[in-house]
Short mmCIF file of C-alpha atoms in Angstrom, two decimals:
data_model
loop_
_atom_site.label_atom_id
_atom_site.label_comp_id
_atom_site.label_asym_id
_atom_site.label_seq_id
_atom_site.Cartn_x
_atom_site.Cartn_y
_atom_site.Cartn_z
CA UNK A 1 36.86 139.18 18.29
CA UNK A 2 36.58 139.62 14.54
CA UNK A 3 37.91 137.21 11.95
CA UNK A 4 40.58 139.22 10.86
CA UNK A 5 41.81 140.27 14.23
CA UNK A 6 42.29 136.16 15.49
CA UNK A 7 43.74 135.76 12.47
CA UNK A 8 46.35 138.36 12.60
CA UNK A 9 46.91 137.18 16.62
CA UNK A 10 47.32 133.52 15.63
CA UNK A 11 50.23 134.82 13.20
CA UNK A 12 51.61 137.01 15.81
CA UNK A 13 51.46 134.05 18.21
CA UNK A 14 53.39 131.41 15.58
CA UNK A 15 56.01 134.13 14.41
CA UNK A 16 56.32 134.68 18.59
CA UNK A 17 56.89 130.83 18.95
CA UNK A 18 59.52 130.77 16.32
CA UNK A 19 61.58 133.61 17.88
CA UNK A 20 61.71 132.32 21.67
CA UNK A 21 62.70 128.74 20.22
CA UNK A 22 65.56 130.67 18.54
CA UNK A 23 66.53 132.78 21.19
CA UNK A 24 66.66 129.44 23.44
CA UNK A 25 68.64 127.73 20.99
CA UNK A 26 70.80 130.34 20.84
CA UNK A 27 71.16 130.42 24.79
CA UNK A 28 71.80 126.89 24.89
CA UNK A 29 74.76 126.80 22.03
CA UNK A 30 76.13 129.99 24.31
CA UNK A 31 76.12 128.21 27.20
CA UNK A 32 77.29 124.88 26.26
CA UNK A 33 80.29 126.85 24.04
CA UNK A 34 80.61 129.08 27.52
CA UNK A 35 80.66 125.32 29.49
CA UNK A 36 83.28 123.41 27.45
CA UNK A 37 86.42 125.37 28.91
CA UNK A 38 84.76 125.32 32.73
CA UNK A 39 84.77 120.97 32.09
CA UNK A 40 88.08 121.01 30.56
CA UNK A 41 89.45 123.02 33.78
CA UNK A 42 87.46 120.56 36.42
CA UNK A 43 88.95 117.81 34.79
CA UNK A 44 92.35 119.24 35.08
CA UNK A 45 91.70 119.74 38.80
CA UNK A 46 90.20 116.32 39.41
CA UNK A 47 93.25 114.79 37.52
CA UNK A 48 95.83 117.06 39.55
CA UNK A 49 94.31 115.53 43.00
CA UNK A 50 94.12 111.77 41.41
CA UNK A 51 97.83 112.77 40.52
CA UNK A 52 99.30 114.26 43.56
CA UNK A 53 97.51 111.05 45.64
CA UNK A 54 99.65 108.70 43.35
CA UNK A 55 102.66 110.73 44.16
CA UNK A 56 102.09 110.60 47.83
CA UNK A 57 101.60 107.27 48.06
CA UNK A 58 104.63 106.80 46.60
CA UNK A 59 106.79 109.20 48.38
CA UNK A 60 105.26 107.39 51.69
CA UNK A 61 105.84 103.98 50.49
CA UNK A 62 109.59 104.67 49.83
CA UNK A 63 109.50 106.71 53.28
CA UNK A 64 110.59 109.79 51.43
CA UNK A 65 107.88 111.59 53.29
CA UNK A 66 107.10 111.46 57.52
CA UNK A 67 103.81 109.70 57.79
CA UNK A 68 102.43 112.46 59.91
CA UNK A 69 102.87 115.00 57.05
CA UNK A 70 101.58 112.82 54.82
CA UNK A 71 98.28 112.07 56.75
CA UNK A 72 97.82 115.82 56.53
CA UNK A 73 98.26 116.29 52.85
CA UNK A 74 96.30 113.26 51.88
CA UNK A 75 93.44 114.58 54.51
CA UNK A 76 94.07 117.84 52.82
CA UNK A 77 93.29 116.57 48.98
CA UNK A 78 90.46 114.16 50.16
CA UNK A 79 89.04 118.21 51.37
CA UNK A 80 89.34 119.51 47.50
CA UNK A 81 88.21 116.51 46.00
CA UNK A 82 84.88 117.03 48.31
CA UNK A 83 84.41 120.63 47.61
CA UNK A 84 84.61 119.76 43.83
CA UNK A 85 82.29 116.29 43.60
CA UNK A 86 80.03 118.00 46.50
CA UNK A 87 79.36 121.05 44.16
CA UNK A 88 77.92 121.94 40.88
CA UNK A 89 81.11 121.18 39.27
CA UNK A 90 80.72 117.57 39.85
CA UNK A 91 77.98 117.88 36.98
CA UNK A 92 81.24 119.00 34.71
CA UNK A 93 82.90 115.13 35.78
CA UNK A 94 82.45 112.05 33.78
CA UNK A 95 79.91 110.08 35.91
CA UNK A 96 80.08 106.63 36.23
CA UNK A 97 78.88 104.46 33.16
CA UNK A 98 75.16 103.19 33.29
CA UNK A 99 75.24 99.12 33.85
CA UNK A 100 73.39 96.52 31.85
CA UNK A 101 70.43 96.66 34.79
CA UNK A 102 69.40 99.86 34.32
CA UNK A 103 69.20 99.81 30.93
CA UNK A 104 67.38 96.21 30.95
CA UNK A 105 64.48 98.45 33.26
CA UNK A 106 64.95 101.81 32.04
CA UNK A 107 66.33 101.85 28.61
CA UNK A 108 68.90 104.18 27.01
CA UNK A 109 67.93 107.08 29.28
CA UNK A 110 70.40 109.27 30.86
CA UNK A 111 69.57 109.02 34.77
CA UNK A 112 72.32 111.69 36.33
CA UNK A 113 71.26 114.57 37.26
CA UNK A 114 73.37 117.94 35.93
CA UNK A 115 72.23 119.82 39.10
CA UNK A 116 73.09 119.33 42.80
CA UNK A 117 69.87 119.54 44.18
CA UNK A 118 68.61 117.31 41.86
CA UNK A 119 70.85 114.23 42.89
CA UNK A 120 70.40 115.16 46.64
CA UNK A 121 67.01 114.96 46.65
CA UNK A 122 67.41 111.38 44.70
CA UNK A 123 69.26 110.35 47.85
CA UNK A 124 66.79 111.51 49.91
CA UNK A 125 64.27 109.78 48.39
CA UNK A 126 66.45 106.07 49.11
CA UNK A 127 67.03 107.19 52.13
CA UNK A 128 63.21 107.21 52.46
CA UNK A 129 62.66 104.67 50.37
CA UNK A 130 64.99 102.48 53.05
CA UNK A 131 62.81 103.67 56.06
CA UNK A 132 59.48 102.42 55.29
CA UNK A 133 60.68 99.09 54.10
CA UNK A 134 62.79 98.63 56.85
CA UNK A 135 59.73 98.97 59.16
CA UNK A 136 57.99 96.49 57.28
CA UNK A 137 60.60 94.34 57.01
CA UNK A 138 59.87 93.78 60.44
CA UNK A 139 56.17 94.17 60.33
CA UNK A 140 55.33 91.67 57.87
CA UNK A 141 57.11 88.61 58.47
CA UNK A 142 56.32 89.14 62.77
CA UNK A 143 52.76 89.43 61.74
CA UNK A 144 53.02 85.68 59.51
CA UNK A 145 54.50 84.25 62.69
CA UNK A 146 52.40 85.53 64.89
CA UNK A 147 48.92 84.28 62.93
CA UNK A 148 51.06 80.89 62.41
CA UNK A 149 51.15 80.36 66.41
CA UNK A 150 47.77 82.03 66.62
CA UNK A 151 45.02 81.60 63.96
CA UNK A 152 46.61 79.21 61.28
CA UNK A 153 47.49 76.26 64.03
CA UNK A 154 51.14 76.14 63.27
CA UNK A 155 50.67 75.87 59.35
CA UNK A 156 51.29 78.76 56.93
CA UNK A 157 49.12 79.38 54.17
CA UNK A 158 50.68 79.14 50.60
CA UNK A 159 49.21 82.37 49.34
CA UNK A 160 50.17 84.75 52.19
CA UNK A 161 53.90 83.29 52.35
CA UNK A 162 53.89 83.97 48.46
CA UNK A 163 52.79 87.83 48.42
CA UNK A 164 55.94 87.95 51.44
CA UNK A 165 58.16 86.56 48.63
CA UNK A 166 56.58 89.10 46.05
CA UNK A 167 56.92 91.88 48.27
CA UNK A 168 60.43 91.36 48.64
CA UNK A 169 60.99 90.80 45.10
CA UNK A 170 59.49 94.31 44.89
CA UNK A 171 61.72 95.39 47.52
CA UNK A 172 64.96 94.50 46.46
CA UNK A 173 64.38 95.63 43.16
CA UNK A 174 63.31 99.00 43.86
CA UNK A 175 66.63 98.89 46.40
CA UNK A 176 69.01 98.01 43.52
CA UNK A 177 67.34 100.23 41.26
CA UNK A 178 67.64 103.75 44.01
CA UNK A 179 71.40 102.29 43.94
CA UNK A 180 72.20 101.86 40.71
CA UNK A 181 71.14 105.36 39.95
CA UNK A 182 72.86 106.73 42.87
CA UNK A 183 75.96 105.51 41.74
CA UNK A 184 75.72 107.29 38.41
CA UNK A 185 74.99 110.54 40.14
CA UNK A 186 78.34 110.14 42.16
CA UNK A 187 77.59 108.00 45.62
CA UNK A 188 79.74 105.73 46.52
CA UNK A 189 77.71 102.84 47.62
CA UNK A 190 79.75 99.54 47.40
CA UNK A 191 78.95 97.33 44.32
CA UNK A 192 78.30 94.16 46.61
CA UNK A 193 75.53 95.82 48.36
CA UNK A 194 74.14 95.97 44.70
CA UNK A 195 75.14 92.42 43.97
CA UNK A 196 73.48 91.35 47.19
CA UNK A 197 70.70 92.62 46.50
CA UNK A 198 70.64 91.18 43.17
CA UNK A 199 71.05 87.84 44.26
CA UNK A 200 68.12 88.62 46.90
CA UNK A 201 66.31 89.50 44.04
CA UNK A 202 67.04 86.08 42.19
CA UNK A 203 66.45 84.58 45.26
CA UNK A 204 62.84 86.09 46.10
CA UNK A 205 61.77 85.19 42.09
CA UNK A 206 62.48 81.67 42.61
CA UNK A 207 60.77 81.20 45.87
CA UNK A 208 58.02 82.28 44.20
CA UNK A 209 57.92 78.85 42.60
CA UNK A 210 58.72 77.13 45.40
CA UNK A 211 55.22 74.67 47.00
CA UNK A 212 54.80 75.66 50.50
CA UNK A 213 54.24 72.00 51.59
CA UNK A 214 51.22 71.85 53.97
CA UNK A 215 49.66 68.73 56.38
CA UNK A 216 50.49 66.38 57.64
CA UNK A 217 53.99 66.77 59.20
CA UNK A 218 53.34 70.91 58.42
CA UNK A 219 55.94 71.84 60.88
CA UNK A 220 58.73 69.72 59.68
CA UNK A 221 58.22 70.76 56.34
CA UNK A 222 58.09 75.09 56.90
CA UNK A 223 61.12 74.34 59.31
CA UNK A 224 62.70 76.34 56.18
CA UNK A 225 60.25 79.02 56.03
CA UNK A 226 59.74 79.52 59.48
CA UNK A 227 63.70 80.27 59.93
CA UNK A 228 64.06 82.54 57.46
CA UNK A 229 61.03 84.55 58.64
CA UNK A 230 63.06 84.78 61.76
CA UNK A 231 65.63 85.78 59.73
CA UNK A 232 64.12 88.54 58.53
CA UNK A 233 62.69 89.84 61.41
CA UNK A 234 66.11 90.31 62.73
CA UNK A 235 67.00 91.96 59.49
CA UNK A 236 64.03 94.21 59.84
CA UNK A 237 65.70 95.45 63.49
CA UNK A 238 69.16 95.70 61.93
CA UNK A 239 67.89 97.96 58.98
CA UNK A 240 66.15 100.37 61.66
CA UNK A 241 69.20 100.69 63.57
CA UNK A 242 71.48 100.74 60.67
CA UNK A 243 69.30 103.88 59.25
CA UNK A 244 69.13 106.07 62.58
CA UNK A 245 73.08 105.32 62.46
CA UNK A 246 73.48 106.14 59.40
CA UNK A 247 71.88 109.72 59.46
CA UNK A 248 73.55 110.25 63.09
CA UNK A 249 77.30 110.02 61.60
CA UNK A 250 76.95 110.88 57.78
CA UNK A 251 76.28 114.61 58.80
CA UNK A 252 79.20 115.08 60.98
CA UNK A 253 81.37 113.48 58.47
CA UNK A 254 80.42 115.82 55.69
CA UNK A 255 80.55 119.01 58.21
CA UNK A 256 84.36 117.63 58.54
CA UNK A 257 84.66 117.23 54.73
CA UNK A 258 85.61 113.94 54.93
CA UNK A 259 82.02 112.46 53.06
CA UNK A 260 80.33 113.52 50.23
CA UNK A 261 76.86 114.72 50.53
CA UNK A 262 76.05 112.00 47.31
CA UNK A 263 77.77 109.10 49.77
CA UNK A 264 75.66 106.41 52.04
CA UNK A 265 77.66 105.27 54.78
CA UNK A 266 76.25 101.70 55.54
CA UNK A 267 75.19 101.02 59.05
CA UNK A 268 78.08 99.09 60.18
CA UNK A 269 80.30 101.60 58.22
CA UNK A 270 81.44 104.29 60.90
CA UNK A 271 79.44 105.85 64.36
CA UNK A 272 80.18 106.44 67.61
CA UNK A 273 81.48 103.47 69.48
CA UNK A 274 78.28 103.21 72.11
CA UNK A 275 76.55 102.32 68.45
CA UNK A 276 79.67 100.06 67.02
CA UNK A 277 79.65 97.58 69.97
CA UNK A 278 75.21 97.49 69.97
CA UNK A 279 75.38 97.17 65.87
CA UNK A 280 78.09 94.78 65.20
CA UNK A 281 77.11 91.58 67.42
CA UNK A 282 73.40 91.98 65.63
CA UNK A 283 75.63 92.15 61.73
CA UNK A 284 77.32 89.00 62.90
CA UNK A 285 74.56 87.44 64.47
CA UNK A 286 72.04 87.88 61.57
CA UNK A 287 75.27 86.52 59.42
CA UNK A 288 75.59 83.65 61.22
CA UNK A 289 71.72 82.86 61.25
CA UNK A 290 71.55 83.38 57.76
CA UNK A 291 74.26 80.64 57.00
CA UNK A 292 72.45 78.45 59.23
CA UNK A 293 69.25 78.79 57.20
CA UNK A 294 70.79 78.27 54.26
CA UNK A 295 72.42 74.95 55.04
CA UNK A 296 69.12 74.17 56.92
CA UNK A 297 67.55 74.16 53.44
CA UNK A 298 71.01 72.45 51.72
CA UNK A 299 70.36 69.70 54.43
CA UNK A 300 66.67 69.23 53.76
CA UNK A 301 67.37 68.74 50.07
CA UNK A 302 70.24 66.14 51.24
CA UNK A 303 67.91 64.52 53.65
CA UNK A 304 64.67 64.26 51.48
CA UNK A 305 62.12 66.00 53.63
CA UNK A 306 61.84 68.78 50.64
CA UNK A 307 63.85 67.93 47.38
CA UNK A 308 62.57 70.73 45.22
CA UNK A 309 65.34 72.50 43.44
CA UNK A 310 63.90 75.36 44.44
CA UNK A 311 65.51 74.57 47.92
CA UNK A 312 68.92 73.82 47.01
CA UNK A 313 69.47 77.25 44.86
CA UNK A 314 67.65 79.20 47.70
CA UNK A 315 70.15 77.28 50.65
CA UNK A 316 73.24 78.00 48.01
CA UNK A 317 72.40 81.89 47.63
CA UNK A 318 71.74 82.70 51.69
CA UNK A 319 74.81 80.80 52.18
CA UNK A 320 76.93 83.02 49.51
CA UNK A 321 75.11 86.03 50.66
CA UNK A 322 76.04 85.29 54.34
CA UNK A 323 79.75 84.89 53.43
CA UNK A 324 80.09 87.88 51.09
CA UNK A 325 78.18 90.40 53.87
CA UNK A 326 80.46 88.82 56.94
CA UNK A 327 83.49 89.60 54.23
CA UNK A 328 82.44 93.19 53.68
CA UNK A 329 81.47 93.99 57.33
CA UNK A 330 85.31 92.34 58.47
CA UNK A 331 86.80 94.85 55.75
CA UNK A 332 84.68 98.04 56.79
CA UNK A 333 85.72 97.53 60.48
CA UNK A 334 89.43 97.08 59.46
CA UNK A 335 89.32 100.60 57.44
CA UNK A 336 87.59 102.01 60.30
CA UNK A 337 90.36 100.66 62.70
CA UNK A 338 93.18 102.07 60.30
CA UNK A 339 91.33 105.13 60.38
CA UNK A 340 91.05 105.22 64.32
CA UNK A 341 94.62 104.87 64.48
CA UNK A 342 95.29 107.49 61.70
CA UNK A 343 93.55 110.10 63.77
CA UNK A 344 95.60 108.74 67.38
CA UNK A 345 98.87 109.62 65.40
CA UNK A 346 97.72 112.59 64.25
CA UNK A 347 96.69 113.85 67.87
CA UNK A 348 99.48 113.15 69.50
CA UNK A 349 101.53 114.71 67.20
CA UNK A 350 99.59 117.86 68.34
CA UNK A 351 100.19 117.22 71.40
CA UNK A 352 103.63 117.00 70.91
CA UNK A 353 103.94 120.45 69.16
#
């Protein structure tokens, strides 16, 4: 190729820059001019349904309306408001507003998707994401028992106890991260989850400072430590069970448009009764065992076995965290049960007719 002739295609090149950056600036103004009436009229919608929910519950509470009938219609609007947050509309909605801990890791960066597929395949990737930890959730903590009895004559090593505790930190950061996002793209994951895990989080960070006392008296001292490995290996079976579950009922419930395809339904959250009665005792169980731990440690501290401080705020947080996840388990099974009996009423009415 001559001199002249690259020179003349390098000017045909820049002048063919220039007009596709105008003609996609000029697309984009089109379609965000073309956009602005399609967000004022999902708006509108989304208000009408907020709207007409307020009016029911109103009509019902003064028993204006037969509870029956108004079953239906609220059924009926829970329906639209899924077939407008489950579609590409929902990109048109004001999301919700991006808390301080995403922008403490992420900075000022818009994390919601404006297409469907987009945030799907975000809660895909949690869903994923909550798989392979659950597994070793169980895996690792079994295996530091198991070379305690075994290979380490009933006295854990400081360093492999420690890159546990950094795993977890890893884990329950990545966890409150997927779910912090998620909520921003629409799911409706329940903010103590989040705050659980953040105190998790708090709670792995400072056991990272905490001395893993060795000989003599090694067994008195891990007491502690050995518990809450046992702790977490029953965690590690709840999370497995509490992720087939959740896949097993989700589906149905968005085939019946009653869930959103953005929504996590928690383990202990809704499921066939054979799972209910298998699932719950293990929630309440782990609960339970949990509290104990964590006034295990509060009485060490007390006693003076191991008076680190380290103890005390680790006792204080499994104890909240114990209360707070019995409290939201109690409340999930009493929606559940008003929803049971919603759907009784509403078949024997059929019946009836």
């Amino acid at each position: 190729m001559e001199e002249s002739s690259i020179e003349e295609s390098v000017t045909s090149v820049i002048e063919e820059a220039k007009e596709v950056q105008e003609a996609v600036a000029a697309h984009i103004s089109k379609t965000s001019s073309d956009e602005e009436p399609l967000r004022q009229r999902v708006r509108r919608v989304d208000s009408r349904i907020h709207s007409l929910r307020s009016s029911l519950d109103s009509l019902l509470s003064n028993k204006l309306i037969a509870p029956s009938l108004a079953d239906k219609l609220d059924e009926d609007l829970h329906r639209a408001r899924c077939i407008i947050v489950d579609s590409e509309a929902s990109s048109l909605l004001p999301g919700h507003a991006q808390g301080g801990f995403l922008r403490m890791f992420l900075g000022p960066i818009n994390v919601r998707a404006s297409r469907k597929d987009v945030q799907l395949k975000v809660k895909e990737e949690y869903n994923s994401y909550r798989d392979r930890t659950a597994l070793l959730f169980l895996l690792f903590p079994s295996t530091l028992l198991i070379l305690r009895s075994w290979v380490w004559a009933g006295c854990l090593p400081t360093f492999p106890v420690q890159m546990y505790q950094a795993w977890l930190l890893f884990l329950y950061t990545g966890l409150a991260l997927r779910e912090n996002i998620l909520r921003v793209n629409g799911s409706d994951i329940r903010p103590w989850w989040i705050y659980h895990h953040y105190c998790a989080m708090i709670m792995a960070l400072v056991s990272l400072t905490w001395e893993i006392k060795g000989q003599p008296d090694c067994a008195k001292k891990q007491r502690g430590v050995q518990l809450f490995l046992q702790w977490a290996m029953m965690q590690g079976v709840a999370m497995l069970l509490q992720n087939r579950y959740q896949r097993q009922r989700l589906y149905t419930r968005i085939a019946l448009g009653k869930a959103k395809r953005m929504d996590v339904v928690w383990g202990e959250t809704a499921g066939v009764d054979g799972q209910l009665w298998l699932l719950c005792p293990i929630l309440f169980t782990l609960q339970g065992f949990e509290a104990y731990v964590g006034l295990l440690l509060l009485r060490t501290a007390v006693v003076g076995d191991v008076s680190e401080w380290q103890v005390i705020f680790c006792g204080v947080l499994l104890v909240l965290m114990a209360v707070g996840n019995f409290a939201n388990t109690v409340q999930t099974l009493m929606v559940k049960s008003r929803f049971k009996a919603k759907m009784r009423r509403s078949k024997s009415k059929q019946r009836l007719n």
